[in-house]
CSV table of C-alpha atoms in Angstrom, one decimal:
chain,number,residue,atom,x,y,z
W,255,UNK,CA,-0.3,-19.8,32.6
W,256,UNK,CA,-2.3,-16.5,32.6
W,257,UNK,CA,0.2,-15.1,30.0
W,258,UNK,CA,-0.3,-17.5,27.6
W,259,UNK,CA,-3.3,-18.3,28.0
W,260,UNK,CA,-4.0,-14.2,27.2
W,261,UNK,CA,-1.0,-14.6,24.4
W,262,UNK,CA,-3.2,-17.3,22.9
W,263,UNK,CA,-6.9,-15.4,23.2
W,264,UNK,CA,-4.9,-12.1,21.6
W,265,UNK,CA,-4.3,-14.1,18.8
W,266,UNK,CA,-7.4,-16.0,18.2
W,267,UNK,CA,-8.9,-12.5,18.4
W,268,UNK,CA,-6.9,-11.5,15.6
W,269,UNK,CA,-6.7,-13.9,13.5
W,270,UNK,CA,-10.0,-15.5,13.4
W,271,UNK,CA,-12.5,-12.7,14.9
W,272,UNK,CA,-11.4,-9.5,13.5
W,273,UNK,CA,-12.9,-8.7,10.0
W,274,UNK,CA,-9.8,-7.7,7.8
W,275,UNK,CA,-9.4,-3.8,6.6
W,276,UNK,CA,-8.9,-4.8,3.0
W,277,UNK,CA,-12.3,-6.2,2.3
W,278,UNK,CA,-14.3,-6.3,5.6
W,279,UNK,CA,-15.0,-10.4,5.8
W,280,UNK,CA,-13.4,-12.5,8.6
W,281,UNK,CA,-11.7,-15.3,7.5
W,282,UNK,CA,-14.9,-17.6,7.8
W,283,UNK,CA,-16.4,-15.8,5.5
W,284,UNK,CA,-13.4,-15.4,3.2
W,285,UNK,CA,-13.8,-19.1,2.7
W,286,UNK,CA,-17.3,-19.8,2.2
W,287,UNK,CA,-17.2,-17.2,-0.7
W,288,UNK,CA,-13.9,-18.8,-2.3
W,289,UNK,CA,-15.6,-22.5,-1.9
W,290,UNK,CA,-18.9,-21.2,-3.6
W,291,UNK,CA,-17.3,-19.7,-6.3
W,292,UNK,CA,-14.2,-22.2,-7.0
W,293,UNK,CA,-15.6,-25.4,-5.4
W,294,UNK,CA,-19.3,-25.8,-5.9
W,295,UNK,CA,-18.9,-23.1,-9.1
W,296,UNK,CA,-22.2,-21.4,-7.9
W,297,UNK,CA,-23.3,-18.0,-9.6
W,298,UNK,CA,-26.3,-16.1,-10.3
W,299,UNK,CA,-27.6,-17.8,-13.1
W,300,UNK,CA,-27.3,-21.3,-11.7
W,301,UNK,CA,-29.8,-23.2,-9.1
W,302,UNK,CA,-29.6,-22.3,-5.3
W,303,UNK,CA,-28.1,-24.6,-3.1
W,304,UNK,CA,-29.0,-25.1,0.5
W,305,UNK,CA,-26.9,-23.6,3.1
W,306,UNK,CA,-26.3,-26.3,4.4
W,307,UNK,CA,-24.8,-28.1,1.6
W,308,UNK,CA,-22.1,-25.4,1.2
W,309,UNK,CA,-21.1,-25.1,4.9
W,310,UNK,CA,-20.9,-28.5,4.7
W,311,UNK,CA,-18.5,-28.7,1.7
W,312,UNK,CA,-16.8,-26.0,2.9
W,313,UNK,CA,-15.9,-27.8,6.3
W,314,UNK,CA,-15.2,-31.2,4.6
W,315,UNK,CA,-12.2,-28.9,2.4
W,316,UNK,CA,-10.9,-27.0,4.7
């Protein structure tokens, strides 16, 4: 059980934890940037939203 329970942690580590090399944003991140700017269209010039709102929509999605 130790082995994969340490298989499993490796991986979570990797995959989810780790901020990737190519652009420095964990995958978390990575997704509440895409969902602001595809989903909820949001720029510069536009109204803020709450945080909430987009973590929100961002969890509902994906």
């Amino acid at each position: 059980m130790s082995k994969s329970f340490l298989d499993y942690s490796m991986s979570v580590i990797i995959s989810r934890a780790l901020p990737d090399a190519r652009d420095g944003l964990k995958p978390s991140q990575r997704r509440l940037l895409y969902a602001m700017h595809h989903d909820l269209s949001l720029s510069a010039s536009k109204a803020h939203l709450k945080c909430a709102r987009i973590v929100g929509e961002t969890m509902g999605k994906y």
